[in-house]
Structure formats: C-alpha cells, structure tokens
Amino acid sequence: MIILLYGAVILIATFLGAFVGLGGGVIIKPVLDFLGMHPLAQITFFSSCGVFTMSLTATAKHLKNKTPLDKKIVLLIAAGSTVGGYLGNLLFRTALSHATSPDIVCTVQSICLGILLIFVIISVNCKIKTYRLKNPAVILLAGLFLGFFAAFLGIGGGPINVAAMTFLFSFTMKDAAVYSVAVIFFSQGANLLTTFCTSPVGTYDLKMLWGVLPCAVIGGLLGARFNRKCKEKTINIVFTVTVSLIVLLTFYNAVSVWI
C-alpha cells in the first residue's frame, strides 16, 4: 500500500518536474515529509532516486527529439552542480548526525526551502533585469551554488534552477525547464554516488524503489513530451501554482513537527 502511495506521489512529481522544470524533488520531499512514513534520511534518498531517474529519462527524450541545448552552458552548470551537490549532501549528513533531533534538520530545510521558493515565484513572474552570462568561471560558480542548495534541501533543485536559468541566461520558462532537468541529472547523480559511498545500502528501505523508479520513468517521459507541446504561458501558470502550493506545505511541515 505504501509503495503504491509513494508511486503516485513520484509519478505526479516527476511529471511536473520534467514538464515545467521543477525536477520533482521539490514536491516529493515535502509530501513524503507530510506523510511521515519514513525517517528524513530515507525520504531524501527516495527523492534523489526518483529525481535522478526522471532527469535521465527526460534528458534522453529531449536528446532523441533534438531539442536545442547549449552544451557549454549545460556542462559548466552541471560541473559546478556536481561539486555543489557533493558539498550539500555532506552538509546534510553532517547536520543530521550532529543534531539532537532529525526534526531540527527537517525544520531548517523546510524554512530555507519556503523562503527560496517565494523568491523563485517573484523572480519568474516579475519583470526584472536578466543577463546573458558568457564567463565560464561565473557559470561554473552559479552551478556550484545551485547544486549545493539542491542537495542540502533534498529537492533536486528544479524551481531554483529554472529561476536561475531565466535570470542568468534570459531563457524562456519553456527552455529553462529543459536546461534545469539536464543539470539535475548531473547534480543528483553526484548526490546519489555520495550517498552510496558514505552509507551502507542496507540502511535504506530498497523495496520502495519498485514503486519509485518505474513511476519516475513514466513521469519523466510524459513531462518531457508535454514540455515541448505546451505554450509558454501554460508552463508559467502551472509552475507558479505548483510552487505556491509547495510553499504552503513546506511552512506547514516546519511547524507541524513541533506541535
């Protein structure tokens, strides 16, 4: 029963992740926190597995369809995100091992995520000055920060990536979603590699992956398809509404663990 419930969450999250660039983890993490059926470390692991599988599937779909991508930008952001993902994961595990209660870490994650997402909503809906970055060092540094926050918060980084892509490179929301998913593939790959290298595999409830992985594949394929078919305005509306609901849920999660 739990596997089916998790599968449904993963399917919806990864569909939206590939469709509007949310990545999926930004939905998976708060929802599984709310359900409270597994400890924080396991939830973060399930989220990372689902998001990585979705990003692999969606990116492969875009490459097959020859969706235009600036490989230089993708590789530089991805390289920075890989390092940032490792550092963010390291900080998360250090915080979890030293905190007097996992609830403290969960609360910090929820508050940080909620605040970041508010800024994301503002940035993609308000007319602010955007840039067209060309400096490789700056692009690499931007990727490092994106990967760090994505791994520490356990969300994959989707909405933060989309906002950054539109701001730093003047991409449309539609194109930013494609770049976001491609970058997530690298950052979450590094995140999972770190997890497997630092934690015994037996510490995780691996049978849940029977529901997580297939649903992530389906969600990634459907989301990538809808991304190229829908209009820019539709993607913007879905993105904004979804992120707004996630903000409410994250702040609820931050408070509920102490009630």
mmCIF file of C-alpha atoms in Angstrom:
data_model
loop_
_atom_site.group_PDB
_atom_site.id
_atom_site.type_symbol
_atom_site.label_atom_id
_atom_site.label_comp_id
_atom_site.label_asym_id
_atom_site.label_seq_id
_atom_site.Cartn_x
_atom_site.Cartn_y
_atom_site.Cartn_z
ATOM 1 C CA MET A 1 0.000 0.000 0.000
ATOM 2 C CA ILE A 2 2.815 2.413 0.898
ATOM 3 C CA ILE A 3 4.623 1.550 -2.329
ATOM 4 C CA LEU A 4 1.511 2.487 -4.347
ATOM 5 C CA LEU A 5 1.118 5.745 -2.438
ATOM 6 C CA TYR A 6 4.776 6.653 -2.958
ATOM 7 C CA GLY A 7 4.499 5.645 -6.606
ATOM 8 C CA ALA A 8 1.562 8.020 -7.122
ATOM 9 C CA VAL A 9 3.468 10.893 -5.471
ATOM 10 C CA ILE A 10 6.561 10.164 -7.588
ATOM 11 C CA LEU A 11 4.543 9.950 -10.816
ATOM 12 C CA ILE A 12 2.833 13.320 -10.307
ATOM 13 C CA ALA A 13 6.020 14.984 -9.049
ATOM 14 C CA THR A 14 8.277 13.750 -11.852
ATOM 15 C CA PHE A 15 5.678 14.600 -14.489
ATOM 16 C CA LEU A 16 5.588 18.187 -13.250
ATOM 17 C CA GLY A 17 9.345 18.043 -12.806
ATOM 18 C CA ALA A 18 10.009 17.290 -16.465
ATOM 19 C CA PHE A 19 7.045 19.371 -17.703
ATOM 20 C CA VAL A 20 7.854 22.734 -16.072
ATOM 21 C CA GLY A 21 11.384 22.100 -14.772
ATOM 22 C CA LEU A 22 10.521 21.527 -11.122
ATOM 23 C CA GLY A 23 12.731 18.451 -11.005
ATOM 24 C CA GLY A 24 10.253 16.593 -8.824
ATOM 25 C CA GLY A 25 12.163 16.585 -5.555
ATOM 26 C CA VAL A 26 10.654 19.901 -4.538
ATOM 27 C CA ILE A 27 7.294 18.097 -4.494
ATOM 28 C CA ILE A 28 8.430 14.646 -3.344
ATOM 29 C CA LYS A 29 10.389 15.814 -0.290
ATOM 30 C CA PRO A 30 7.639 17.987 1.330
ATOM 31 C CA VAL A 31 4.861 15.493 0.526
ATOM 32 C CA LEU A 32 6.753 12.500 1.951
ATOM 33 C CA ASP A 33 7.708 14.614 4.980
ATOM 34 C CA PHE A 34 3.995 15.324 5.431
ATOM 35 C CA LEU A 35 3.080 11.624 5.151
ATOM 36 C CA GLY A 36 5.738 10.799 7.756
ATOM 37 C CA MET A 37 6.070 7.114 6.865
ATOM 38 C CA HIS A 38 9.898 7.061 6.744
ATOM 39 C CA PRO A 39 12.761 8.863 8.509
ATOM 40 C CA LEU A 40 14.227 12.033 6.966
ATOM 41 C CA ALA A 41 17.356 10.338 5.552
ATOM 42 C CA GLN A 42 15.267 7.693 3.751
ATOM 43 C CA ILE A 43 12.876 10.291 2.335
ATOM 44 C CA THR A 44 15.824 12.263 0.953
ATOM 45 C CA PHE A 45 17.178 9.056 -0.612
ATOM 46 C CA PHE A 46 13.832 8.171 -2.272
ATOM 47 C CA SER A 47 13.535 11.739 -3.549
ATOM 48 C CA SER A 48 17.050 11.661 -5.038
ATOM 49 C CA CYS A 49 16.423 8.292 -6.732
ATOM 50 C CA GLY A 50 13.146 9.466 -8.257
ATOM 51 C CA VAL A 51 14.543 12.788 -9.429
ATOM 52 C CA PHE A 52 17.687 11.243 -10.934
ATOM 53 C CA THR A 53 15.647 8.638 -12.824
ATOM 54 C CA MET A 54 13.257 11.313 -14.097
ATOM 55 C CA SER A 55 16.109 13.578 -15.239
ATOM 56 C CA LEU A 56 17.841 10.706 -17.046
ATOM 57 C CA THR A 57 14.629 9.734 -18.833
ATOM 58 C CA ALA A 58 13.565 13.289 -19.730
ATOM 59 C CA THR A 59 17.038 14.333 -20.924
ATOM 60 C CA ALA A 60 17.295 11.234 -23.118
ATOM 61 C CA LYS A 61 13.872 12.095 -24.562
ATOM 62 C CA HIS A 62 14.942 15.673 -25.349
ATOM 63 C CA LEU A 63 18.175 14.470 -26.977
ATOM 64 C CA LYS A 64 16.253 11.967 -29.089
ATOM 65 C CA ASN A 65 13.895 14.751 -30.207
ATOM 66 C CA LYS A 66 16.903 17.033 -30.880
ATOM 67 C CA THR A 67 15.686 19.726 -28.508
ATOM 68 C CA PRO A 68 18.107 22.684 -28.865
ATOM 69 C CA LEU A 69 20.608 22.862 -25.967
ATOM 70 C CA ASP A 70 23.740 24.947 -25.478
ATOM 71 C CA LYS A 71 26.076 22.156 -24.393
ATOM 72 C CA LYS A 72 28.629 24.594 -22.968
ATOM 73 C CA ILE A 73 26.113 26.052 -20.512
ATOM 74 C CA VAL A 74 24.776 22.608 -19.558
ATOM 75 C CA LEU A 75 28.242 21.157 -18.937
ATOM 76 C CA LEU A 76 29.538 24.165 -16.958
ATOM 77 C CA ILE A 77 26.439 24.355 -14.746
ATOM 78 C CA ALA A 78 26.486 20.565 -14.391
ATOM 79 C CA ALA A 79 30.160 20.525 -13.386
ATOM 80 C CA GLY A 80 29.527 23.169 -10.726
ATOM 81 C CA SER A 81 26.368 21.382 -9.592
ATOM 82 C CA THR A 82 28.235 18.100 -9.226
ATOM 83 C CA VAL A 83 30.708 19.658 -6.789
ATOM 84 C CA GLY A 84 27.955 21.629 -5.084
ATOM 85 C CA GLY A 85 25.803 18.501 -4.840
ATOM 86 C CA TYR A 86 28.599 16.668 -3.062
ATOM 87 C CA LEU A 87 29.131 19.531 -0.590
ATOM 88 C CA GLY A 88 25.398 19.958 0.044
ATOM 89 C CA ASN A 89 24.948 16.248 0.683
ATOM 90 C CA LEU A 90 27.954 16.285 3.021
ATOM 91 C CA LEU A 91 26.499 19.199 4.989
ATOM 92 C CA PHE A 92 23.105 17.470 5.221
ATOM 93 C CA ARG A 93 24.620 14.247 6.589
ATOM 94 C CA THR A 94 26.835 16.147 8.998
ATOM 95 C CA ALA A 95 23.875 18.156 10.284
ATOM 96 C CA LEU A 96 21.749 15.008 10.612
ATOM 97 C CA SER A 97 24.438 13.160 12.575
ATOM 98 C CA HIS A 98 25.127 16.037 14.983
ATOM 99 C CA ALA A 99 21.588 17.372 15.511
ATOM 100 C CA THR A 100 19.865 16.407 18.759
ATOM 101 C CA SER A 101 16.771 15.530 16.685
ATOM 102 C CA PRO A 102 16.094 14.972 12.942
ATOM 103 C CA ASP A 103 13.132 17.327 13.398
ATOM 104 C CA ILE A 104 15.549 20.231 13.765
ATOM 105 C CA VAL A 105 17.150 19.477 10.392
ATOM 106 C CA CYS A 106 13.723 18.981 8.798
ATOM 107 C CA THR A 107 12.547 22.345 10.134
ATOM 108 C CA VAL A 108 15.638 24.157 8.857
ATOM 109 C CA GLN A 109 15.218 22.525 5.446
ATOM 110 C CA SER A 110 11.534 23.449 5.266
ATOM 111 C CA ILE A 111 12.075 27.096 6.237
ATOM 112 C CA CYS A 112 15.005 27.540 3.827
ATOM 113 C CA LEU A 113 13.047 25.893 1.030
ATOM 114 C CA GLY A 114 9.937 28.002 1.656
ATOM 115 C CA ILE A 115 11.907 31.264 1.590
ATOM 116 C CA LEU A 116 13.824 30.274 -1.553
ATOM 117 C CA LEU A 117 10.614 29.308 -3.347
ATOM 118 C CA ILE A 118 8.994 32.653 -2.540
ATOM 119 C CA PHE A 119 11.919 34.384 -4.249
ATOM 120 C CA VAL A 120 11.581 31.959 -7.172
ATOM 121 C CA ILE A 121 7.895 32.848 -7.654
ATOM 122 C CA ILE A 122 8.711 36.553 -7.576
ATOM 123 C CA SER A 123 11.626 36.241 -9.994
ATOM 124 C CA VAL A 124 9.726 34.317 -12.688
ATOM 125 C CA ASN A 125 6.588 36.476 -12.522
ATOM 126 C CA CYS A 126 8.017 39.983 -12.173
ATOM 127 C CA LYS A 127 9.779 41.927 -14.873
ATOM 128 C CA ILE A 128 13.342 42.033 -13.601
ATOM 129 C CA LYS A 129 16.559 42.622 -15.490
ATOM 130 C CA THR A 130 18.040 39.406 -16.902
ATOM 131 C CA TYR A 131 21.511 38.621 -18.200
ATOM 132 C CA ARG A 132 23.246 36.524 -20.844
ATOM 133 C CA LEU A 133 26.243 35.152 -18.981
ATOM 134 C CA LYS A 134 29.250 34.108 -21.040
ATOM 135 C CA ASN A 135 32.044 33.943 -18.436
ATOM 136 C CA PRO A 136 32.769 30.218 -17.811
ATOM 137 C CA ALA A 137 34.024 30.810 -14.246
ATOM 138 C CA VAL A 138 30.829 32.650 -13.243
ATOM 139 C CA ILE A 139 28.638 29.980 -14.846
ATOM 140 C CA LEU A 140 30.606 27.278 -13.015
ATOM 141 C CA LEU A 141 30.175 29.123 -9.706
ATOM 142 C CA ALA A 142 26.439 29.509 -10.325
ATOM 143 C CA GLY A 143 26.213 25.758 -10.864
ATOM 144 C CA LEU A 144 28.055 25.109 -7.604
ATOM 145 C CA PHE A 145 25.534 27.140 -5.596
ATOM 146 C CA LEU A 146 22.567 25.536 -7.362
ATOM 147 C CA GLY A 147 23.889 22.029 -6.722
ATOM 148 C CA PHE A 148 24.677 22.819 -3.092
ATOM 149 C CA PHE A 149 21.195 24.040 -2.199
ATOM 150 C CA ALA A 150 19.528 21.262 -4.212
ATOM 151 C CA ALA A 151 21.424 18.528 -2.370
ATOM 152 C CA PHE A 152 21.191 20.066 1.096
ATOM 153 C CA LEU A 153 17.445 20.619 0.772
ATOM 154 C CA GLY A 154 16.948 17.216 -0.894
ATOM 155 C CA ILE A 155 14.826 18.658 -3.708
ATOM 156 C CA GLY A 156 16.797 18.190 -6.917
ATOM 157 C CA GLY A 157 16.847 21.975 -7.386
ATOM 158 C CA GLY A 158 14.242 22.267 -10.154
ATOM 159 C CA PRO A 159 12.449 25.546 -9.382
ATOM 160 C CA ILE A 160 15.675 27.194 -8.223
ATOM 161 C CA ASN A 161 17.348 26.078 -11.453
ATOM 162 C CA VAL A 162 14.511 27.453 -13.585
ATOM 163 C CA ALA A 163 14.624 30.839 -11.861
ATOM 164 C CA ALA A 164 18.418 30.951 -12.190
ATOM 165 C CA MET A 165 18.330 29.987 -15.872
ATOM 166 C CA THR A 166 15.806 32.689 -16.739
ATOM 167 C CA PHE A 167 17.731 35.294 -14.718
ATOM 168 C CA LEU A 168 21.301 34.413 -15.742
ATOM 169 C CA PHE A 169 20.765 33.477 -19.397
ATOM 170 C CA SER A 170 17.467 35.198 -20.360
ATOM 171 C CA PHE A 171 15.881 31.847 -21.258
ATOM 172 C CA THR A 172 12.139 31.444 -21.620
ATOM 173 C CA MET A 173 10.428 29.333 -18.963
ATOM 174 C CA LYS A 174 9.974 26.577 -21.524
ATOM 175 C CA ASP A 175 13.677 26.394 -22.384
ATOM 176 C CA ALA A 176 14.774 26.912 -18.775
ATOM 177 C CA ALA A 177 12.778 23.803 -17.821
ATOM 178 C CA VAL A 178 14.773 21.694 -20.301
ATOM 179 C CA TYR A 179 18.120 23.016 -19.052
ATOM 180 C CA SER A 180 17.026 22.522 -15.444
ATOM 181 C CA VAL A 181 16.261 18.844 -15.982
ATOM 182 C CA ALA A 182 19.579 18.275 -17.805
ATOM 183 C CA VAL A 183 21.544 19.873 -14.959
ATOM 184 C CA ILE A 184 19.610 17.891 -12.332
ATOM 185 C CA PHE A 185 20.837 14.672 -13.962
ATOM 186 C CA PHE A 186 24.430 15.533 -13.046
ATOM 187 C CA SER A 187 23.834 17.042 -9.595
ATOM 188 C CA GLN A 188 21.605 14.203 -8.425
ATOM 189 C CA GLY A 189 23.992 11.637 -9.877
ATOM 190 C CA ALA A 190 26.750 13.080 -7.686
ATOM 191 C CA ASN A 191 24.355 13.196 -4.738
ATOM 192 C CA LEU A 192 23.453 9.507 -5.058
ATOM 193 C CA LEU A 193 27.073 8.487 -5.573
ATOM 194 C CA THR A 194 27.997 10.276 -2.347
ATOM 195 C CA THR A 195 25.120 8.590 -0.538
ATOM 196 C CA PHE A 196 26.157 5.092 -1.629
ATOM 197 C CA CYS A 197 29.806 5.759 -0.761
ATOM 198 C CA THR A 198 29.102 7.090 2.732
ATOM 199 C CA SER A 199 26.137 4.978 3.877
ATOM 200 C CA PRO A 200 25.592 1.188 3.884
ATOM 201 C CA VAL A 201 22.986 0.213 1.279
ATOM 202 C CA GLY A 202 21.178 -1.853 3.911
ATOM 203 C CA THR A 203 20.216 1.284 5.830
ATOM 204 C CA TYR A 204 17.608 2.124 3.171
ATOM 205 C CA ASP A 205 14.225 0.544 2.506
ATOM 206 C CA LEU A 206 15.156 -0.524 -1.045
ATOM 207 C CA LYS A 207 11.876 -2.315 -1.753
ATOM 208 C CA MET A 208 10.277 1.135 -2.070
ATOM 209 C CA LEU A 209 12.301 1.650 -5.243
ATOM 210 C CA TRP A 210 9.987 -0.830 -7.004
ATOM 211 C CA GLY A 211 7.378 1.923 -6.841
ATOM 212 C CA VAL A 212 9.696 4.926 -7.124
ATOM 213 C CA LEU A 213 11.774 4.096 -10.217
ATOM 214 C CA PRO A 214 9.116 2.928 -12.743
ATOM 215 C CA CYS A 215 6.868 5.874 -11.867
ATOM 216 C CA ALA A 216 9.806 8.276 -12.254
ATOM 217 C CA VAL A 217 10.485 6.902 -15.748
ATOM 218 C CA ILE A 218 6.843 7.328 -16.800
ATOM 219 C CA GLY A 219 6.661 10.801 -15.262
ATOM 220 C CA GLY A 220 9.873 11.887 -16.996
ATOM 221 C CA LEU A 221 8.724 10.692 -20.419
ATOM 222 C CA LEU A 222 5.269 12.281 -20.164
ATOM 223 C CA GLY A 223 6.611 15.538 -18.728
ATOM 224 C CA ALA A 224 9.243 15.934 -21.467
ATOM 225 C CA ARG A 225 6.587 15.356 -24.105
ATOM 226 C CA PHE A 226 4.183 17.921 -22.647
ATOM 227 C CA ASN A 227 7.009 20.474 -22.245
ATOM 228 C CA ARG A 228 7.570 20.689 -25.999
ATOM 229 C CA LYS A 229 3.854 20.698 -26.857
ATOM 230 C CA CYS A 230 2.510 23.310 -24.400
ATOM 231 C CA LYS A 231 2.719 27.075 -24.699
ATOM 232 C CA GLU A 232 4.989 29.265 -22.599
ATOM 233 C CA LYS A 233 2.021 30.820 -20.742
ATOM 234 C CA THR A 234 0.680 27.398 -19.720
ATOM 235 C CA ILE A 235 4.067 26.341 -18.356
ATOM 236 C CA ASN A 236 4.364 29.593 -16.390
ATOM 237 C CA ILE A 237 0.914 29.166 -14.801
ATOM 238 C CA VAL A 238 1.475 25.501 -13.856
ATOM 239 C CA PHE A 239 4.911 26.354 -12.442
ATOM 240 C CA THR A 240 3.640 29.266 -10.331
ATOM 241 C CA VAL A 241 0.576 27.460 -8.939
ATOM 242 C CA THR A 242 2.548 24.324 -8.079
ATOM 243 C CA VAL A 243 5.389 26.195 -6.379
ATOM 244 C CA SER A 244 2.909 28.333 -4.410
ATOM 245 C CA LEU A 245 1.228 25.194 -3.033
ATOM 246 C CA ILE A 246 4.622 23.745 -2.137
ATOM 247 C CA VAL A 247 5.498 26.910 -0.186
ATOM 248 C CA LEU A 248 2.379 26.456 1.957
ATOM 249 C CA LEU A 249 3.180 22.781 2.550
ATOM 250 C CA THR A 250 6.828 23.436 3.479
ATOM 251 C CA PHE A 251 5.900 26.028 6.083
ATOM 252 C CA TYR A 252 3.239 23.686 7.452
ATOM 253 C CA ASN A 253 5.852 20.925 7.721
ATOM 254 C CA ALA A 254 8.211 23.288 9.536
ATOM 255 C CA VAL A 255 5.592 23.986 12.197
ATOM 256 C CA SER A 256 3.814 20.632 12.424
ATOM 257 C CA VAL A 257 6.802 18.635 13.717
ATOM 258 C CA TRP A 258 6.756 20.733 16.889
ATOM 259 C CA ILE A 259 3.014 20.601 17.552
#
